[in-house]
Amino acid sequence: MQWIAGGDYRNGWRVENFDSFGGVWRPMPWHFRTLKSWAEVLHESGYSVANLHEPSHPHTHAPLSFLFIAEPTW
């Protein structure tokens, strides 16, 4: 299974080319974070994770994203 992150599960910059959409698209840079990194950023910003959703592709079941429900700790 290839990770959505492009096979490299580390924080860092990636380039999305939108090939799967068809048509003419310009590549776009985006910053990938691991689940642990997101939790650390939220904690450092004064939030805690109240809930987490991980939507997956309906056919391949590959993870698509993380959706956090965060609450302030202050």
mmCIF file of N, CA, C and O in Angstrom:
data_model
loop_
_atom_site.group_PDB
_atom_site.id
_atom_site.type_symbol
_atom_site.label_atom_id
_atom_site.label_comp_id
_atom_site.label_asym_id
_atom_site.label_seq_id
_atom_site.Cartn_x
_atom_site.Cartn_y
_atom_site.Cartn_z
ATOM 1 N N MET A 1 0.843 -1.195 0.000
ATOM 2 C CA MET A 1 0.000 0.000 0.000
ATOM 3 C C MET A 1 0.876 1.241 0.000
ATOM 4 O O MET A 1 1.814 1.359 0.770
ATOM 5 N N GLN A 2 0.609 2.173 -0.871
ATOM 6 C CA GLN A 2 1.347 3.430 -0.901
ATOM 7 C C GLN A 2 0.611 4.446 -0.042
ATOM 8 O O GLN A 2 -0.591 4.604 -0.128
ATOM 9 N N TRP A 3 1.349 5.113 0.824
ATOM 10 C CA TRP A 3 0.749 6.144 1.661
ATOM 11 C C TRP A 3 0.312 7.324 0.806
ATOM 12 O O TRP A 3 0.950 7.654 -0.183
ATOM 13 N N ILE A 4 -0.755 7.977 1.232
ATOM 14 C CA ILE A 4 -1.216 9.198 0.567
ATOM 15 C C ILE A 4 -0.109 10.240 0.588
ATOM 16 O O ILE A 4 0.026 11.051 -0.299
ATOM 17 N N ALA A 5 0.717 10.186 1.611
ATOM 18 C CA ALA A 5 1.811 11.150 1.759
ATOM 19 C C ALA A 5 2.911 10.940 0.735
ATOM 20 O O ALA A 5 3.906 11.630 0.747
ATOM 21 N N GLY A 6 2.751 10.014 -0.155
ATOM 22 C CA GLY A 6 3.747 9.791 -1.187
ATOM 23 C C GLY A 6 4.798 8.771 -0.776
ATOM 24 O O GLY A 6 5.860 8.716 -1.354
ATOM 25 N N GLY A 7 4.517 7.967 0.245
ATOM 26 C CA GLY A 7 5.438 6.942 0.659
ATOM 27 C C GLY A 7 6.442 7.386 1.713
ATOM 28 O O GLY A 7 7.184 6.576 2.222
ATOM 29 N N ASP A 8 6.493 8.652 2.054
ATOM 30 C CA ASP A 8 7.458 9.173 3.012
ATOM 31 C C ASP A 8 6.697 9.774 4.187
ATOM 32 O O ASP A 8 6.265 10.919 4.127
ATOM 33 N N TYR A 9 6.513 9.001 5.251
ATOM 34 C CA TYR A 9 5.698 9.452 6.378
ATOM 35 C C TYR A 9 6.542 10.281 7.339
ATOM 36 O O TYR A 9 6.904 9.854 8.434
ATOM 37 N N ARG A 10 6.905 11.481 6.886
ATOM 38 C CA ARG A 10 7.644 12.452 7.683
ATOM 39 C C ARG A 10 7.091 13.838 7.375
ATOM 40 O O ARG A 10 6.560 14.082 6.285
ATOM 41 N N ASN A 11 7.233 14.737 8.353
ATOM 42 C CA ASN A 11 6.859 16.132 8.106
ATOM 43 C C ASN A 11 7.699 16.666 6.955
ATOM 44 O O ASN A 11 8.888 16.353 6.853
ATOM 45 N N GLY A 12 7.093 17.484 6.114
ATOM 46 C CA GLY A 12 7.853 18.097 5.040
ATOM 47 C C GLY A 12 6.968 18.571 3.903
ATOM 48 O O GLY A 12 5.777 18.294 3.858
ATOM 49 N N TRP A 13 7.600 19.294 3.010
ATOM 50 C CA TRP A 13 6.889 19.834 1.854
ATOM 51 C C TRP A 13 6.689 18.761 0.794
ATOM 52 O O TRP A 13 7.554 17.937 0.561
ATOM 53 N N ARG A 14 5.530 18.817 0.157
ATOM 54 C CA ARG A 14 5.174 17.927 -0.942
ATOM 55 C C ARG A 14 4.663 18.806 -2.095
ATOM 56 O O ARG A 14 4.372 19.982 -1.907
ATOM 57 N N VAL A 15 4.509 18.204 -3.247
ATOM 58 C CA VAL A 15 3.920 18.908 -4.392
ATOM 59 C C VAL A 15 2.725 18.084 -4.866
ATOM 60 O O VAL A 15 2.853 16.886 -5.126
ATOM 61 N N GLU A 16 1.577 18.705 -4.952
ATOM 62 C CA GLU A 16 0.372 18.060 -5.475
ATOM 63 C C GLU A 16 0.227 18.461 -6.928
ATOM 64 O O GLU A 16 0.288 19.647 -7.259
ATOM 65 N N ASN A 17 0.055 17.479 -7.822
ATOM 66 C CA ASN A 17 -0.058 17.805 -9.249
ATOM 67 C C ASN A 17 -1.489 17.650 -9.778
ATOM 68 O O ASN A 17 -1.756 17.999 -10.907
ATOM 69 N N PHE A 18 -2.405 17.104 -8.973
ATOM 70 C CA PHE A 18 -3.818 16.984 -9.343
ATOM 71 C C PHE A 18 -4.050 16.129 -10.586
ATOM 72 O O PHE A 18 -5.051 16.274 -11.277
ATOM 73 N N ASP A 19 -3.137 15.213 -10.883
ATOM 74 C CA ASP A 19 -3.272 14.362 -12.072
ATOM 75 C C ASP A 19 -4.584 13.593 -12.101
ATOM 76 O O ASP A 19 -5.161 13.387 -13.159
ATOM 77 N N SER A 20 -5.075 13.174 -10.956
ATOM 78 C CA SER A 20 -6.285 12.355 -10.929
ATOM 79 C C SER A 20 -7.545 13.136 -11.302
ATOM 80 O O SER A 20 -8.580 12.549 -11.573
ATOM 81 N N PHE A 21 -7.462 14.472 -11.328
ATOM 82 C CA PHE A 21 -8.622 15.282 -11.682
ATOM 83 C C PHE A 21 -8.783 15.460 -13.186
ATOM 84 O O PHE A 21 -9.831 15.841 -13.660
ATOM 85 N N GLY A 22 -7.737 15.212 -13.951
ATOM 86 C CA GLY A 22 -7.785 15.461 -15.385
ATOM 87 C C GLY A 22 -7.719 16.951 -15.662
ATOM 88 O O GLY A 22 -7.730 17.776 -14.753
ATOM 89 N N GLY A 23 -7.625 17.312 -16.888
ATOM 90 C CA GLY A 23 -7.570 18.724 -17.254
ATOM 91 C C GLY A 23 -6.194 19.323 -17.012
ATOM 92 O O GLY A 23 -5.212 18.624 -16.804
ATOM 93 N N VAL A 24 -6.157 20.641 -17.043
ATOM 94 C CA VAL A 24 -4.900 21.364 -16.889
ATOM 95 C C VAL A 24 -4.850 21.982 -15.496
ATOM 96 O O VAL A 24 -5.687 22.821 -15.150
ATOM 97 N N TRP A 25 -3.872 21.548 -14.695
ATOM 98 C CA TRP A 25 -3.681 22.051 -13.338
ATOM 99 C C TRP A 25 -2.223 22.409 -13.147
ATOM 100 O O TRP A 25 -1.347 21.777 -13.714
ATOM 101 N N ARG A 26 -1.983 23.390 -12.325
ATOM 102 C CA ARG A 26 -0.613 23.748 -11.979
ATOM 103 C C ARG A 26 -0.251 23.051 -10.666
ATOM 104 O O ARG A 26 -1.059 23.022 -9.742
ATOM 105 N N PRO A 27 0.944 22.510 -10.557
ATOM 106 C CA PRO A 27 1.371 21.883 -9.305
ATOM 107 C C PRO A 27 1.319 22.883 -8.148
ATOM 108 O O PRO A 27 1.543 24.076 -8.332
ATOM 109 N N MET A 28 0.988 22.388 -6.968
ATOM 110 C CA MET A 28 0.832 23.243 -5.797
ATOM 111 C C MET A 28 1.621 22.651 -4.628
ATOM 112 O O MET A 28 1.465 21.472 -4.302
ATOM 113 N N PRO A 29 2.471 23.439 -3.973
ATOM 114 C CA PRO A 29 3.172 22.924 -2.795
ATOM 115 C C PRO A 29 2.235 22.885 -1.584
ATOM 116 O O PRO A 29 1.329 23.707 -1.462
ATOM 117 N N TRP A 30 2.454 21.915 -0.713
ATOM 118 C CA TRP A 30 1.705 21.823 0.536
ATOM 119 C C TRP A 30 2.585 21.148 1.577
ATOM 120 O O TRP A 30 3.508 20.415 1.254
ATOM 121 N N HIS A 31 2.326 21.431 2.835
ATOM 122 C CA HIS A 31 3.149 20.886 3.913
ATOM 123 C C HIS A 31 2.439 19.708 4.568
ATOM 124 O O HIS A 31 1.337 19.850 5.081
ATOM 125 N N PHE A 32 3.084 18.554 4.559
ATOM 126 C CA PHE A 32 2.550 17.344 5.173
ATOM 127 C C PHE A 32 2.987 17.275 6.629
ATOM 128 O O PHE A 32 4.125 17.626 6.956
ATOM 129 N N ARG A 33 2.078 16.857 7.509
ATOM 130 C CA ARG A 33 2.410 16.606 8.907
ATOM 131 C C ARG A 33 1.936 15.217 9.282
ATOM 132 O O ARG A 33 0.894 14.763 8.839
ATOM 133 N N THR A 34 2.697 14.560 10.167
ATOM 134 C CA THR A 34 2.272 13.274 10.711
ATOM 135 C C THR A 34 1.176 13.524 11.748
ATOM 136 O O THR A 34 0.983 14.659 12.216
ATOM 137 N N LEU A 35 0.479 12.472 12.117
ATOM 138 C CA LEU A 35 -0.546 12.586 13.146
ATOM 139 C C LEU A 35 0.064 13.106 14.445
ATOM 140 O O LEU A 35 -0.481 13.996 15.100
ATOM 141 N N LYS A 36 1.215 12.577 14.833
ATOM 142 C CA LYS A 36 1.885 13.037 16.050
ATOM 143 C C LYS A 36 2.226 14.519 15.967
ATOM 144 O O LYS A 36 2.042 15.272 16.931
ATOM 145 N N SER A 37 2.696 14.964 14.824
ATOM 146 C CA SER A 37 3.043 16.371 14.651
ATOM 147 C C SER A 37 1.822 17.274 14.807
ATOM 148 O O SER A 37 1.895 18.333 15.433
ATOM 149 N N TRP A 38 0.681 16.873 14.236
ATOM 150 C CA TRP A 38 -0.548 17.656 14.401
ATOM 151 C C TRP A 38 -0.932 17.744 15.866
ATOM 152 O O TRP A 38 -1.303 18.812 16.368
ATOM 153 N N ALA A 39 -0.869 16.616 16.591
ATOM 154 C CA ALA A 39 -1.217 16.620 18.016
ATOM 155 C C ALA A 39 -0.289 17.537 18.800
ATOM 156 O O ALA A 39 -0.739 18.276 19.686
ATOM 157 N N GLU A 40 0.993 17.541 18.474
ATOM 158 C CA GLU A 40 1.949 18.418 19.149
ATOM 159 C C GLU A 40 1.659 19.888 18.876
ATOM 160 O O GLU A 40 1.717 20.725 19.784
ATOM 161 N N VAL A 41 1.356 20.221 17.637
ATOM 162 C CA VAL A 41 1.041 21.612 17.279
ATOM 163 C C VAL A 41 -0.203 22.085 18.029
ATOM 164 O O VAL A 41 -0.234 23.200 18.563
ATOM 165 N N LEU A 42 -1.223 21.246 18.089
ATOM 166 C CA LEU A 42 -2.432 21.611 18.831
ATOM 167 C C LEU A 42 -2.126 21.816 20.307
ATOM 168 O O LEU A 42 -2.547 22.800 20.911
ATOM 169 N N HIS A 43 -1.361 20.909 20.903
ATOM 170 C CA HIS A 43 -1.007 21.016 22.314
ATOM 171 C C HIS A 43 -0.216 22.293 22.592
ATOM 172 O O HIS A 43 -0.499 23.019 23.550
ATOM 173 N N GLU A 44 0.775 22.570 21.755
ATOM 174 C CA GLU A 44 1.599 23.777 21.912
ATOM 175 C C GLU A 44 0.777 25.050 21.739
ATOM 176 O O GLU A 44 1.142 26.105 22.263
ATOM 177 N N SER A 45 -0.343 24.963 21.031
ATOM 178 C CA SER A 45 -1.217 26.117 20.805
ATOM 179 C C SER A 45 -2.313 26.240 21.855
ATOM 180 O O SER A 45 -3.169 27.113 21.760
ATOM 181 N N GLY A 46 -2.303 25.351 22.854
ATOM 182 C CA GLY A 46 -3.274 25.435 23.923
ATOM 183 C C GLY A 46 -4.567 24.669 23.684
ATOM 184 O O GLY A 46 -5.604 25.023 24.234
ATOM 185 N N TYR A 47 -4.497 23.640 22.868
ATOM 186 C CA TYR A 47 -5.689 22.839 22.572
ATOM 187 C C TYR A 47 -5.428 21.369 22.880
ATOM 188 O O TYR A 47 -4.290 20.916 22.884
ATOM 189 N N SER A 48 -6.492 20.638 23.104
ATOM 190 C CA SER A 48 -6.394 19.187 23.233
ATOM 191 C C SER A 48 -7.343 18.562 22.218
ATOM 192 O O SER A 48 -8.346 19.162 21.831
ATOM 193 N N VAL A 49 -7.017 17.360 21.797
ATOM 194 C CA VAL A 49 -7.841 16.657 20.817
ATOM 195 C C VAL A 49 -9.022 16.019 21.540
ATOM 196 O O VAL A 49 -8.852 15.146 22.383
ATOM 197 N N ALA A 50 -10.220 16.483 21.224
ATOM 198 C CA ALA A 50 -11.436 15.933 21.825
ATOM 199 C C ALA A 50 -11.953 14.749 21.010
ATOM 200 O O ALA A 50 -12.549 13.829 21.560
ATOM 201 N N ASN A 51 -11.707 14.778 19.697
ATOM 202 C CA ASN A 51 -12.155 13.701 18.826
ATOM 203 C C ASN A 51 -11.346 13.760 17.537
ATOM 204 O O ASN A 51 -10.807 14.800 17.183
ATOM 205 N N LEU A 52 -11.274 12.644 16.853
ATOM 206 C CA LEU A 52 -10.509 12.558 15.614
ATOM 207 C C LEU A 52 -11.280 11.684 14.637
ATOM 208 O O LEU A 52 -11.747 10.603 14.990
ATOM 209 N N HIS A 53 -11.411 12.171 13.409
ATOM 210 C CA HIS A 53 -12.039 11.392 12.338
ATOM 211 C C HIS A 53 -10.989 11.194 11.253
ATOM 212 O O HIS A 53 -10.195 12.087 10.973
ATOM 213 N N GLU A 54 -10.993 10.035 10.649
ATOM 214 C CA GLU A 54 -10.037 9.730 9.589
ATOM 215 C C GLU A 54 -10.795 9.192 8.382
ATOM 216 O O GLU A 54 -10.960 7.988 8.214
ATOM 217 N N PRO A 55 -11.304 10.092 7.527
ATOM 218 C CA PRO A 55 -12.049 9.626 6.353
ATOM 219 C C PRO A 55 -11.148 8.810 5.429
ATOM 220 O O PRO A 55 -9.958 9.058 5.323
ATOM 221 N N SER A 56 -11.771 7.833 4.778
ATOM 222 C CA SER A 56 -11.019 6.988 3.861
ATOM 223 C C SER A 56 -11.736 6.914 2.512
ATOM 224 O O SER A 56 -12.923 7.211 2.407
ATOM 225 N N HIS A 57 -10.988 6.510 1.514
ATOM 226 C CA HIS A 57 -11.523 6.364 0.170
ATOM 227 C C HIS A 57 -12.594 5.269 0.194
ATOM 228 O O HIS A 57 -12.380 4.203 0.789
ATOM 229 N N PRO A 58 -13.740 5.498 -0.428
ATOM 230 C CA PRO A 58 -14.835 4.519 -0.340
ATOM 231 C C PRO A 58 -14.530 3.166 -0.977
ATOM 232 O O PRO A 58 -15.130 2.161 -0.604
ATOM 233 N N HIS A 59 -13.586 3.119 -1.917
ATOM 234 C CA HIS A 59 -13.300 1.856 -2.595
ATOM 235 C C HIS A 59 -11.995 1.211 -2.116
ATOM 236 O O HIS A 59 -11.936 0.005 -1.909
ATOM 237 N N THR A 60 -10.957 2.021 -1.945
ATOM 238 C CA THR A 60 -9.654 1.471 -1.553
ATOM 239 C C THR A 60 -9.451 1.477 -0.040
ATOM 240 O O THR A 60 -8.575 0.792 0.461
ATOM 241 N N HIS A 61 -10.235 2.277 0.651
ATOM 242 C CA HIS A 61 -10.137 2.441 2.097
ATOM 243 C C HIS A 61 -8.819 3.078 2.538
ATOM 244 O O HIS A 61 -8.470 3.038 3.707
ATOM 245 N N ALA A 62 -8.088 3.643 1.599
ATOM 246 C CA ALA A 62 -6.853 4.354 1.938
ATOM 247 C C ALA A 62 -7.218 5.625 2.711
ATOM 248 O O ALA A 62 -8.210 6.280 2.401
ATOM 249 N N PRO A 63 -6.428 5.993 3.722
ATOM 250 C CA PRO A 63 -6.715 7.212 4.473
ATOM 251 C C PRO A 63 -6.581 8.442 3.575
ATOM 252 O O PRO A 63 -5.704 8.504 2.722
ATOM 253 N N LEU A 64 -7.481 9.395 3.756
ATOM 254 C CA LEU A 64 -7.471 10.612 2.943
ATOM 255 C C LEU A 64 -7.044 11.842 3.728
ATOM 256 O O LEU A 64 -6.468 12.767 3.169
ATOM 257 N N SER A 65 -7.359 11.866 5.016
ATOM 258 C CA SER A 65 -7.091 13.068 5.800
ATOM 259 C C SER A 65 -7.324 12.763 7.271
ATOM 260 O O SER A 65 -7.771 11.668 7.637
ATOM 261 N N PHE A 66 -7.046 13.739 8.115
ATOM 262 C CA PHE A 66 -7.421 13.716 9.522
ATOM 263 C C PHE A 66 -8.324 14.905 9.770
ATOM 264 O O PHE A 66 -8.054 16.006 9.291
ATOM 265 N N LEU A 67 -9.380 14.713 10.500
ATOM 266 C CA LEU A 67 -10.254 15.813 10.911
ATOM 267 C C LEU A 67 -10.264 15.839 12.431
ATOM 268 O O LEU A 67 -10.714 14.895 13.068
ATOM 269 N N PHE A 68 -9.741 16.919 13.000
ATOM 270 C CA PHE A 68 -9.630 17.036 14.449
ATOM 271 C C PHE A 68 -10.781 17.865 15.010
ATOM 272 O O PHE A 68 -11.148 18.880 14.430
ATOM 273 N N ILE A 69 -11.297 17.442 16.150
ATOM 274 C CA ILE A 69 -12.172 18.272 16.960
ATOM 275 C C ILE A 69 -11.295 18.648 18.159
ATOM 276 O O ILE A 69 -10.875 17.766 18.923
ATOM 277 N N ALA A 70 -10.971 19.905 18.288
ATOM 278 C CA ALA A 70 -10.052 20.355 19.336
ATOM 279 C C ALA A 70 -10.773 21.304 20.286
ATOM 280 O O ALA A 70 -11.651 22.061 19.884
ATOM 281 N N GLU A 71 -10.361 21.250 21.554
ATOM 282 C CA GLU A 71 -10.925 22.124 22.580
ATOM 283 C C GLU A 71 -9.796 22.879 23.248
ATOM 284 O O GLU A 71 -8.719 22.320 23.468
ATOM 285 N N PRO A 72 -10.027 24.151 23.597
ATOM 286 C CA PRO A 72 -8.985 24.895 24.299
ATOM 287 C C PRO A 72 -8.747 24.303 25.697
ATOM 288 O O PRO A 72 -9.672 23.821 26.334
ATOM 289 N N THR A 73 -7.504 24.309 26.110
ATOM 290 C CA THR A 73 -7.149 23.801 27.433
ATOM 291 C C THR A 73 -7.088 24.924 28.464
ATOM 292 O O THR A 73 -6.850 24.664 29.624
ATOM 293 N N TRP A 74 -7.327 26.147 28.062
ATOM 294 C CA TRP A 74 -7.264 27.282 28.990
ATOM 295 C C TRP A 74 -8.591 27.674 29.490
ATOM 296 O O TRP A 74 -9.597 27.494 29.190
#
